[in-house]
mmCIF file with all atom_site columns, C-alpha atoms in Angstrom:
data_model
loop_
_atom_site.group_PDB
_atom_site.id
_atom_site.type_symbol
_atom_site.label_atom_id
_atom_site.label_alt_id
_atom_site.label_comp_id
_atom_site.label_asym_id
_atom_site.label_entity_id
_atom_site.label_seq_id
_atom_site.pdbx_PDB_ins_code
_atom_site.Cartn_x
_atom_site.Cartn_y
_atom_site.Cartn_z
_atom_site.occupancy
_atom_site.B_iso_or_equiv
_atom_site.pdbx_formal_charge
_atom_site.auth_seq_id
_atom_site.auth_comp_id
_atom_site.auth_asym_id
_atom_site.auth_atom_id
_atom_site.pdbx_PDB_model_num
ATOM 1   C CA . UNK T 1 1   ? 0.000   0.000   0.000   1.00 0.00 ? 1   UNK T CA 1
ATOM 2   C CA . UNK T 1 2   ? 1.180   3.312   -1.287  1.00 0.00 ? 2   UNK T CA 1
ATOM 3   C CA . UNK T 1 3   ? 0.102   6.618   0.810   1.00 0.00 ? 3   UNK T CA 1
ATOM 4   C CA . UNK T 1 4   ? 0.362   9.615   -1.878  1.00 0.00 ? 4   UNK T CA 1
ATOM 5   C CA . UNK T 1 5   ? 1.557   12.504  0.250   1.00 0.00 ? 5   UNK T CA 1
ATOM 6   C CA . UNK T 1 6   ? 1.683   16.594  -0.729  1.00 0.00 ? 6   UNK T CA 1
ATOM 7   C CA . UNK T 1 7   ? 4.197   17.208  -3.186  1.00 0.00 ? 7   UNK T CA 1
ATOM 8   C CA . UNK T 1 8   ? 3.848   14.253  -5.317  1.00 0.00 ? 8   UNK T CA 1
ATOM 9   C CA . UNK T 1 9   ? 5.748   12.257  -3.050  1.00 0.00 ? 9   UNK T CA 1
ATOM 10  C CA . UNK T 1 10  ? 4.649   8.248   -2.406  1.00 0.00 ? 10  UNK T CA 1
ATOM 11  C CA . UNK T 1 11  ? 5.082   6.722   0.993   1.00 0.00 ? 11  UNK T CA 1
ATOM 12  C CA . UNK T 1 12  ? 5.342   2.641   1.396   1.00 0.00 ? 12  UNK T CA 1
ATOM 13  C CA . UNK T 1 13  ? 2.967   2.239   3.999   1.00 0.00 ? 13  UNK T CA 1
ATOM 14  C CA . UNK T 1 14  ? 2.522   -1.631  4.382   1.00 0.00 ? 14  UNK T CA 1
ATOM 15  C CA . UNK T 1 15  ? 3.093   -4.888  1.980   1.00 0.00 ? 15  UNK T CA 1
ATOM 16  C CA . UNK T 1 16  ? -0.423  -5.480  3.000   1.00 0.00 ? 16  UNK T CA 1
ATOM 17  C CA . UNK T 1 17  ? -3.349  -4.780  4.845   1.00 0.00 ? 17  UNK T CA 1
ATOM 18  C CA . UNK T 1 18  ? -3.011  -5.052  8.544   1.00 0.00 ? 18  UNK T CA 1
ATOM 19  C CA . UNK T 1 19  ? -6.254  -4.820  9.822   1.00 0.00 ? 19  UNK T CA 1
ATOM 20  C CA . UNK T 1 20  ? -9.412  -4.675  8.099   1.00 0.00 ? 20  UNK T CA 1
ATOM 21  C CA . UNK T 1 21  ? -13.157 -4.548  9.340   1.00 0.00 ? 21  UNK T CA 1
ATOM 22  C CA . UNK T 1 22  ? -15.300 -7.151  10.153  1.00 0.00 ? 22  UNK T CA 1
ATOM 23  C CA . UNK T 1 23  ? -17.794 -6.406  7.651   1.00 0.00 ? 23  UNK T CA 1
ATOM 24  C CA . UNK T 1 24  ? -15.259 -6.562  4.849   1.00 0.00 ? 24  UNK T CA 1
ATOM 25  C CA . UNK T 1 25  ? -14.201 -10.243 5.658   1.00 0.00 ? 25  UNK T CA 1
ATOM 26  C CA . UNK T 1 26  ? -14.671 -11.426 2.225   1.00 0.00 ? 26  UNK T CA 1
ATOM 27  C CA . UNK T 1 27  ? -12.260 -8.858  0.993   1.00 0.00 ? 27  UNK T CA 1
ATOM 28  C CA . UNK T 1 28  ? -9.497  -9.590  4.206   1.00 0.00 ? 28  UNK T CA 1
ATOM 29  C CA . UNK T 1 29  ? -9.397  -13.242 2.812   1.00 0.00 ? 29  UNK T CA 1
ATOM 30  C CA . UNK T 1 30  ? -9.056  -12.386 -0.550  1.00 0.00 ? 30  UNK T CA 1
ATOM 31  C CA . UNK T 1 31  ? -6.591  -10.328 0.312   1.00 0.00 ? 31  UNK T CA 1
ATOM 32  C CA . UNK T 1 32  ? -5.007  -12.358 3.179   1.00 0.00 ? 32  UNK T CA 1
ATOM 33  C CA . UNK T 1 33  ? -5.030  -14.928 0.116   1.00 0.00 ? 33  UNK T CA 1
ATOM 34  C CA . UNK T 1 34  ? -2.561  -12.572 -2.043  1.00 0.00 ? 34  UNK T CA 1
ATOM 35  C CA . UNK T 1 35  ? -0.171  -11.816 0.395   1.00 0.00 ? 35  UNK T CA 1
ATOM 36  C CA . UNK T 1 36  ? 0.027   -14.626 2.375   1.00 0.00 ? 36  UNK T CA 1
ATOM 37  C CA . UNK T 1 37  ? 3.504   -15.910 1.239   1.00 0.00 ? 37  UNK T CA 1
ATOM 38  C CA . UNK T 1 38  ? 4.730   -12.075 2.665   1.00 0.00 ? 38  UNK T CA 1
ATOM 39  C CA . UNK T 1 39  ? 2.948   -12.028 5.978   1.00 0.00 ? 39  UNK T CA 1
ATOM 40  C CA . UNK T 1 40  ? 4.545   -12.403 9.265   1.00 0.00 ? 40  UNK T CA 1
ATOM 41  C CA . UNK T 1 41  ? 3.500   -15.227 11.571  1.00 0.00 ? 41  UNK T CA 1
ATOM 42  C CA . UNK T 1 42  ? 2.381   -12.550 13.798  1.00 0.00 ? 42  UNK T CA 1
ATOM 43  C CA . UNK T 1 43  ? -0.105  -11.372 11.158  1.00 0.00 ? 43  UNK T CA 1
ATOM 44  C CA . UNK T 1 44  ? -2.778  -13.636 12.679  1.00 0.00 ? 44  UNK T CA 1
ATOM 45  C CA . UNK T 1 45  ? -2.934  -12.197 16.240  1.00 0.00 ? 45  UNK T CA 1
ATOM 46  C CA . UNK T 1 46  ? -3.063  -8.899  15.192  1.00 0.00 ? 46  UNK T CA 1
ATOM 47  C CA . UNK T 1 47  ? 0.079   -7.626  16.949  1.00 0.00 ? 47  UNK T CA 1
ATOM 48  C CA . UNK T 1 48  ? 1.442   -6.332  13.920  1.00 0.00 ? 48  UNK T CA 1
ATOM 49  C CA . UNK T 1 49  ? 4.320   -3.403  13.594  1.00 0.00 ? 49  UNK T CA 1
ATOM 50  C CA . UNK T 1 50  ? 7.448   -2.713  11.766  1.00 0.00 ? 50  UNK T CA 1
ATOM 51  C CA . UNK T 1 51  ? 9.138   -5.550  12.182  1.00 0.00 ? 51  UNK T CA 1
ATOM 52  C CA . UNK T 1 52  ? 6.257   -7.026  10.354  1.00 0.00 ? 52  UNK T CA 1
ATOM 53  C CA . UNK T 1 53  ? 6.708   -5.516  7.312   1.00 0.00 ? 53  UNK T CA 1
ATOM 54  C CA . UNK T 1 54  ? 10.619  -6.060  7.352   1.00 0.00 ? 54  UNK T CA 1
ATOM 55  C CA . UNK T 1 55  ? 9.967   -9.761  7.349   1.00 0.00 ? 55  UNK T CA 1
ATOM 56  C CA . UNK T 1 56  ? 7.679   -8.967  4.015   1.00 0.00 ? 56  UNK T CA 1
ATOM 57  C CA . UNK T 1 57  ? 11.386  -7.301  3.118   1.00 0.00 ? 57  UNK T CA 1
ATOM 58  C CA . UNK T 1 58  ? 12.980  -10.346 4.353   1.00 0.00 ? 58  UNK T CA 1
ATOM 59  C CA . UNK T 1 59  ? 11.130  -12.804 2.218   1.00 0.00 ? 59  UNK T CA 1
ATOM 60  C CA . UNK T 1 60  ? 10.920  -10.413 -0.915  1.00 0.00 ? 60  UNK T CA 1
ATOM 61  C CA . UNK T 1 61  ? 15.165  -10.425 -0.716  1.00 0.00 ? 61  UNK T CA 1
ATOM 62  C CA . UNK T 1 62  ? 15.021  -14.316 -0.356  1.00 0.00 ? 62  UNK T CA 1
ATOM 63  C CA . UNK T 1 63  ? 12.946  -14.847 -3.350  1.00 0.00 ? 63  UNK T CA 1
ATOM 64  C CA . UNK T 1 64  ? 15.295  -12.430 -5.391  1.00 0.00 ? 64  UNK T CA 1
ATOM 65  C CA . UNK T 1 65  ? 18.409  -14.455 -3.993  1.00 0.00 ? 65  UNK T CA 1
ATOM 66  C CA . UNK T 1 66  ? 17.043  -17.513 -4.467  1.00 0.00 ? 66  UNK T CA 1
ATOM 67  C CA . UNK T 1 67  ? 13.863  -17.442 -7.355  1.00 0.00 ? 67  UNK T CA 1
ATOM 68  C CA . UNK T 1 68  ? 11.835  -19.602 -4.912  1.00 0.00 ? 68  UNK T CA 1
ATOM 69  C CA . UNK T 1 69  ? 9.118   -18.287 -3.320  1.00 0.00 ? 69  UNK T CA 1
ATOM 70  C CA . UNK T 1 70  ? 8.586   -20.624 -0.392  1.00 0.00 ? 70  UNK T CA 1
ATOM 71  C CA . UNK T 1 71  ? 11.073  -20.292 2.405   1.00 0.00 ? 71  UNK T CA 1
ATOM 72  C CA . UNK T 1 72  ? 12.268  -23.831 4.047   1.00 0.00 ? 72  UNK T CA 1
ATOM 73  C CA . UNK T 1 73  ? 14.945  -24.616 6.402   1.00 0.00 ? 73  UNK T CA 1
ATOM 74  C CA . UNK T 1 74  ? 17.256  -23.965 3.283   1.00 0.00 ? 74  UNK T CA 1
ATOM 75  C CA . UNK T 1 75  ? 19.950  -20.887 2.962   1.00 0.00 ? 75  UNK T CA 1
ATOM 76  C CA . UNK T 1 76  ? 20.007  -18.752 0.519   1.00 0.00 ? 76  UNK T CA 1
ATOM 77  C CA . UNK T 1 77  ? 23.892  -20.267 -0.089  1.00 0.00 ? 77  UNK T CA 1
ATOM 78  C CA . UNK T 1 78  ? 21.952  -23.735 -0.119  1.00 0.00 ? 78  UNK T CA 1
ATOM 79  C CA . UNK T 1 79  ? 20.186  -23.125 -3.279  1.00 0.00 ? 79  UNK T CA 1
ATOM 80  C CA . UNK T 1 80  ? 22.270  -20.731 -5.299  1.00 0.00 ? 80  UNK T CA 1
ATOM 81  C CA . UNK T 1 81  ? 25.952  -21.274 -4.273  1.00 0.00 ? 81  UNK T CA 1
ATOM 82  C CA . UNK T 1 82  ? 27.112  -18.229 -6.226  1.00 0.00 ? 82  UNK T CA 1
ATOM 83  C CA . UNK T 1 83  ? 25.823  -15.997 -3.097  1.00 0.00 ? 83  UNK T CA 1
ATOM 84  C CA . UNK T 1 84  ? 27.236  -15.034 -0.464  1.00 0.00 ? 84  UNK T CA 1
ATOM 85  C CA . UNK T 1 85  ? 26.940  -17.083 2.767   1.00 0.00 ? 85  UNK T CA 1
ATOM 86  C CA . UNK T 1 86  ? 26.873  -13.780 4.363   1.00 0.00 ? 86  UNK T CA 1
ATOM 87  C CA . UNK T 1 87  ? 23.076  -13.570 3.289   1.00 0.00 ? 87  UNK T CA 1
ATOM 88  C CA . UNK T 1 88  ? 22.265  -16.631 5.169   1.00 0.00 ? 88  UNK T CA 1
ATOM 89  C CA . UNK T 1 89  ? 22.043  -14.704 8.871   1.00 0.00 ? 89  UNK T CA 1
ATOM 90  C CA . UNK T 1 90  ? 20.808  -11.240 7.107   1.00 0.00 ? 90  UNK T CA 1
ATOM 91  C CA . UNK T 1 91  ? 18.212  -13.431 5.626   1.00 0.00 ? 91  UNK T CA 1
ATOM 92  C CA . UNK T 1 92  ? 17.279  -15.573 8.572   1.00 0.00 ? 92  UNK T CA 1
ATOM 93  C CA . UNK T 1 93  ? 17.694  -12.534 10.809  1.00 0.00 ? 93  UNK T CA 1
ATOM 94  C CA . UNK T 1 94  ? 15.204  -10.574 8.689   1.00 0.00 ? 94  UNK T CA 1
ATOM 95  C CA . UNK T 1 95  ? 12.160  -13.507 8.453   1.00 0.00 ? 95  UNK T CA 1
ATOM 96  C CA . UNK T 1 96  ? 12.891  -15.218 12.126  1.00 0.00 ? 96  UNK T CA 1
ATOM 97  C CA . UNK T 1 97  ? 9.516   -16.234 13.267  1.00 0.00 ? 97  UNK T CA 1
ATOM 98  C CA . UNK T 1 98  ? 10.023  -14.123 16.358  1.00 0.00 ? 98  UNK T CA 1
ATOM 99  C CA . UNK T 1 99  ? 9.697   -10.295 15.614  1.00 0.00 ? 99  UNK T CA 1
ATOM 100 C CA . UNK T 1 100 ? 12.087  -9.638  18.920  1.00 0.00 ? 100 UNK T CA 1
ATOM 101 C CA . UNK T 1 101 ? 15.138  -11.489 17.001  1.00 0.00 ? 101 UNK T CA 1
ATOM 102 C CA . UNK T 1 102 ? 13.832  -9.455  13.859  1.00 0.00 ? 102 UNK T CA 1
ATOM 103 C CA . UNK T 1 103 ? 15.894  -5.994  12.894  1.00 0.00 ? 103 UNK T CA 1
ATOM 104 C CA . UNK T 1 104 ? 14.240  -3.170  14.517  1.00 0.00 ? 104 UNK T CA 1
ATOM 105 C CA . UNK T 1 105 ? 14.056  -0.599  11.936  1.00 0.00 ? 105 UNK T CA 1
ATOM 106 C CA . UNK T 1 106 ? 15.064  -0.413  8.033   1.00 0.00 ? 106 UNK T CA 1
ATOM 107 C CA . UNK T 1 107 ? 17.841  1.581   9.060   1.00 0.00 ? 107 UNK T CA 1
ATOM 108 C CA . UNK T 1 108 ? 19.401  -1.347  11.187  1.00 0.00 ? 108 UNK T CA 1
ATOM 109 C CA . UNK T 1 109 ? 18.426  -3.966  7.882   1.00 0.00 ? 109 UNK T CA 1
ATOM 110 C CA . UNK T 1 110 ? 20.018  -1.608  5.691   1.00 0.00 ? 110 UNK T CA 1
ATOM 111 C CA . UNK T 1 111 ? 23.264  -1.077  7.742   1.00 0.00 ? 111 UNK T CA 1
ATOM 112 C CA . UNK T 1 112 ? 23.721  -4.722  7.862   1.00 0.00 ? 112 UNK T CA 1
ATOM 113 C CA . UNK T 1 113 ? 23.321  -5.825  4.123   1.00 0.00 ? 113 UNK T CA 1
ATOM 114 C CA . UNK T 1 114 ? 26.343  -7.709  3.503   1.00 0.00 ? 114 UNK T CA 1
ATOM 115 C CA . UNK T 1 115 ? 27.419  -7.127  0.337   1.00 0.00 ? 115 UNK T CA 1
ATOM 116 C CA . UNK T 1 116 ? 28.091  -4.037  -0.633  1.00 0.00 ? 116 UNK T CA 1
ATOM 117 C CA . UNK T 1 117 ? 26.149  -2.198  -3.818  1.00 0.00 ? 117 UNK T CA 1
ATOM 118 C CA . UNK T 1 118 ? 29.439  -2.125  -5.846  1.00 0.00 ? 118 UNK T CA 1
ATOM 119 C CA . UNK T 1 119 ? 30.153  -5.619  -5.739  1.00 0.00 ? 119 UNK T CA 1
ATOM 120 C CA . UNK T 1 120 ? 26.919  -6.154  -6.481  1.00 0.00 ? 120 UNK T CA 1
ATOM 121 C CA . UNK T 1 121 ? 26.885  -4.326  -9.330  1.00 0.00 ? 121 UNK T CA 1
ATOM 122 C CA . UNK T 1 122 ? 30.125  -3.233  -11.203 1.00 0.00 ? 122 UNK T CA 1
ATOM 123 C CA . UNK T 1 123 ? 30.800  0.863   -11.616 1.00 0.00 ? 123 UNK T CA 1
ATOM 124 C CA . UNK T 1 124 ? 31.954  1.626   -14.912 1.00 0.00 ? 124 UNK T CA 1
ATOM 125 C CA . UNK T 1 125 ? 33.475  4.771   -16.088 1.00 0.00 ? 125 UNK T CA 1
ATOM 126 C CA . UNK T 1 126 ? 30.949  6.407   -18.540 1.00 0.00 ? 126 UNK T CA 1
ATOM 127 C CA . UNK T 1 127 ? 32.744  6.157   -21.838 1.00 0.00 ? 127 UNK T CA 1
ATOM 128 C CA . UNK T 1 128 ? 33.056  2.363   -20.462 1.00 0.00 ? 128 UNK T CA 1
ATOM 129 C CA . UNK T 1 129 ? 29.051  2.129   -19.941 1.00 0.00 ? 129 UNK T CA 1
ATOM 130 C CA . UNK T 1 130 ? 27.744  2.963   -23.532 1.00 0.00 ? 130 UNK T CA 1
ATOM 131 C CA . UNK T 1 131 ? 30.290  0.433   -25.492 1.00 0.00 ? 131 UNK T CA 1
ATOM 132 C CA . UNK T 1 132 ? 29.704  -2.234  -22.767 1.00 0.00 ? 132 UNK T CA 1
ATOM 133 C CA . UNK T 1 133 ? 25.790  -1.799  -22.951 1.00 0.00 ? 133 UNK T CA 1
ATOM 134 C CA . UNK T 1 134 ? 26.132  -1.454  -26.907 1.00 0.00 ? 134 UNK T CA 1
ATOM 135 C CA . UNK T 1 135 ? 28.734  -4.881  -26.703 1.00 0.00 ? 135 UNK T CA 1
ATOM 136 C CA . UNK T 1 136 ? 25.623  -6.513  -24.324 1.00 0.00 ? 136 UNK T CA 1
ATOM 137 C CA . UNK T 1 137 ? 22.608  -5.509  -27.023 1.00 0.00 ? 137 UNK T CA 1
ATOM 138 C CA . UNK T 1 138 ? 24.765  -7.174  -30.417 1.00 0.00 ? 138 UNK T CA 1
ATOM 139 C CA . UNK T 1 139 ? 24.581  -10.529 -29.377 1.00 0.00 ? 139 UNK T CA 1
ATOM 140 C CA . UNK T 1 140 ? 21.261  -10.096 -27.635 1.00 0.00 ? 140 UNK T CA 1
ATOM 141 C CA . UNK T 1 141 ? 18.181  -11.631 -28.880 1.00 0.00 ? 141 UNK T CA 1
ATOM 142 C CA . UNK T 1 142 ? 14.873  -9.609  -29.085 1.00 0.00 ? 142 UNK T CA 1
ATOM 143 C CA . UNK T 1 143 ? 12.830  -11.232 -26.837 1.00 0.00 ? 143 UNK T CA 1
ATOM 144 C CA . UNK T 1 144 ? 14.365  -12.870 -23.980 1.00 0.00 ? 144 UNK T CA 1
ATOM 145 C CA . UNK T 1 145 ? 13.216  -16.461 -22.519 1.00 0.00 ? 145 UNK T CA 1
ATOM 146 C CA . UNK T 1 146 ? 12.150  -17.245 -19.188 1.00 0.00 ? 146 UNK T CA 1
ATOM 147 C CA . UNK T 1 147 ? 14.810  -19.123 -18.729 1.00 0.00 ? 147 UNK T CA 1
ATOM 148 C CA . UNK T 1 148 ? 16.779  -15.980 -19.186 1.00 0.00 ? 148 UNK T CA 1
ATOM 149 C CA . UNK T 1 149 ? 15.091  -13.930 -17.273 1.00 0.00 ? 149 UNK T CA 1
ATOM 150 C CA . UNK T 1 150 ? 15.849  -16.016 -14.060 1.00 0.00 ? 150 UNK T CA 1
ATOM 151 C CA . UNK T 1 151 ? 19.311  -16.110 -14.192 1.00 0.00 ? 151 UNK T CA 1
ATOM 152 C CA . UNK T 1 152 ? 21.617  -14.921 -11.220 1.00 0.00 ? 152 UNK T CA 1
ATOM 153 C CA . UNK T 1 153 ? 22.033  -11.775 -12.867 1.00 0.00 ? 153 UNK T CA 1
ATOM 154 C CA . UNK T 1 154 ? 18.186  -10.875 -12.951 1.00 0.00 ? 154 UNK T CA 1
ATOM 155 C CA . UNK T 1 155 ? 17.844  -12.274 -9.526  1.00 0.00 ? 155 UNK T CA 1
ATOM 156 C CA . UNK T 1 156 ? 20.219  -9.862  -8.207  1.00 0.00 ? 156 UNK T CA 1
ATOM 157 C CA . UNK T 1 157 ? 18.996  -7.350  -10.102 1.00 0.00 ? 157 UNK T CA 1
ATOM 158 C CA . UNK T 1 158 ? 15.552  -7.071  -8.681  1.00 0.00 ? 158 UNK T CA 1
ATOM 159 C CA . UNK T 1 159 ? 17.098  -7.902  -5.203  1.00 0.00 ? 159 UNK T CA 1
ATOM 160 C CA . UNK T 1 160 ? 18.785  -4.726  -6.079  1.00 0.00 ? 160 UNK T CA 1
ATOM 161 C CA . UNK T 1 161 ? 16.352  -2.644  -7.067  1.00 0.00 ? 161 UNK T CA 1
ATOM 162 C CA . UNK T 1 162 ? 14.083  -3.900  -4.033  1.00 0.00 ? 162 UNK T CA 1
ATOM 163 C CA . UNK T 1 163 ? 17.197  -2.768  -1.250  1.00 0.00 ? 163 UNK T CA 1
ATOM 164 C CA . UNK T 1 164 ? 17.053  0.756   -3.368  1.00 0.00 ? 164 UNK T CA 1
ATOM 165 C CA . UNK T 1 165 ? 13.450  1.296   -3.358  1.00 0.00 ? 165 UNK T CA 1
ATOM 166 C CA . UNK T 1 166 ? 13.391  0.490   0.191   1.00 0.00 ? 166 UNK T CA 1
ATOM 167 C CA . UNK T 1 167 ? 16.164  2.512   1.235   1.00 0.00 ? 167 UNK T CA 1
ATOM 168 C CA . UNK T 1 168 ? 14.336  5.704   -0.887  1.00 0.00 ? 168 UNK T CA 1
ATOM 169 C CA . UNK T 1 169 ? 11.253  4.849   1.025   1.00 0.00 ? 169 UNK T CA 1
ATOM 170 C CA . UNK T 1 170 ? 12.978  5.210   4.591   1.00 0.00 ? 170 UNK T CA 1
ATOM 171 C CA . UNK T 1 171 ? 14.472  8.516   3.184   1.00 0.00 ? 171 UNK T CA 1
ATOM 172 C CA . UNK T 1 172 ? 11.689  9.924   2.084   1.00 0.00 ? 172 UNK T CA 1
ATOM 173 C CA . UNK T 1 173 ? 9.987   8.799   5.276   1.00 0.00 ? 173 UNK T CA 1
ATOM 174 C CA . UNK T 1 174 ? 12.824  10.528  7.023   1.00 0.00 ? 174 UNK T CA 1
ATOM 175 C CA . UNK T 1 175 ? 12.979  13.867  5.266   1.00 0.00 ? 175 UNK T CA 1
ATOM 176 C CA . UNK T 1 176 ? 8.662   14.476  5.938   1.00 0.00 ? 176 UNK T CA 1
ATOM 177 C CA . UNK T 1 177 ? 9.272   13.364  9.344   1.00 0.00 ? 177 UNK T CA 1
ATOM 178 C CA . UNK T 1 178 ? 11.949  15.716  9.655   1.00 0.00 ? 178 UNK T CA 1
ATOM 179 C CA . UNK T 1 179 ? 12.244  19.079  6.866   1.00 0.00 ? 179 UNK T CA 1
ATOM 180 C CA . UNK T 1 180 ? 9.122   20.063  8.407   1.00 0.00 ? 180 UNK T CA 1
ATOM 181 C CA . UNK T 1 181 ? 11.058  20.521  11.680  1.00 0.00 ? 181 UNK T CA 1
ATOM 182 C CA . UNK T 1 182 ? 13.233  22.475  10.184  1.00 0.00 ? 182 UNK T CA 1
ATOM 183 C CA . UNK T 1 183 ? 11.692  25.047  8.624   1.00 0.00 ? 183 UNK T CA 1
ATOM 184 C CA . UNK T 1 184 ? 9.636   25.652  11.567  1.00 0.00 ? 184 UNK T CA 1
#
């Protein structure tokens, strides 16, 4: 869930709805039914708070990592031996069934990612970028294949782009919280 706030900026509220009325039950389950892969155990007693939705975080990073959806007993390391073993305790740290062995804010998950962005992702000078990108797009078919889609590479990238859109959302969260302050 998005909140839209003054300025055209966007606000991640929740990965899903918390707590909904009785009278909309049908539309809780539904619901419930859609997100139920990304809810914390603690979902069901209704003692819900951020830690909740950093396990949603938690399980969105292991499915990047790993392409599965389903989290077992397996690490991360287990299933794709090209990452990390690092990720195993961020990972199991971040979807622990007990939200008091869970990071306590987005700024403690972020601080503790273990890899860092550039060896995630390679910085190349910007002459460097255009003939590599132009070198990747020769050989490059048109449409690409499932199969190609879920290679390491893509993995990674979406766990990347997940661990940047949730940083920007604790920034933004930050600066409303906080410019307002400052100008007063």
């Amino acid at each position: 869930m998005c909140k839209v706030l003054p300025m055209s900026l966007g606000r991640t509220i929740s990965f899903g709805p918390l707590k909904v009325e009785k009278k909309e039950k049908t539309t809780a389950r539904r619901e419930r039914q859609l997100y139920k892969d990304y809810l914390s155990p603690e979902y069901d007693s209704g003692q819900v708070d951020q830690r909740s939705d950093l396990y949603s975080v938690g399980i969105l990073c292991y499915q990047c990592l790993t392409g599965k959806t389903v989290v077992g007993v397996r690490q991360p390391s287990e299933l794709a031996p090209e990452i990390n073993p690092d990720w195993d305790w961020w990972i199991s740290t971040a979807i622990t069934q007990n939200p008091g062995e869970r990071f306590d804010s987005s700024q403690a998950m972020t601080a503790e990612i273990p890899t860092p962005m550039s060896e995630l992702m390679p910085v190349l000078p910007e002459e460097d970028l255009t003939s590599h990108i132009q070198s990747q797009l020769e050989g490059a078919p048109k449409r690409m294949s499932y199969e190609a889609t879920s290679t390491p590479f893509y993995q990674n990238f979406w766990f990347i782009l997940s661990t940047i859109l949730v940083s920007s959302a604790t920034f933004i969260g930050l600066c409303i919280k906080y410019i307002p302050k400052i100008w007063e």
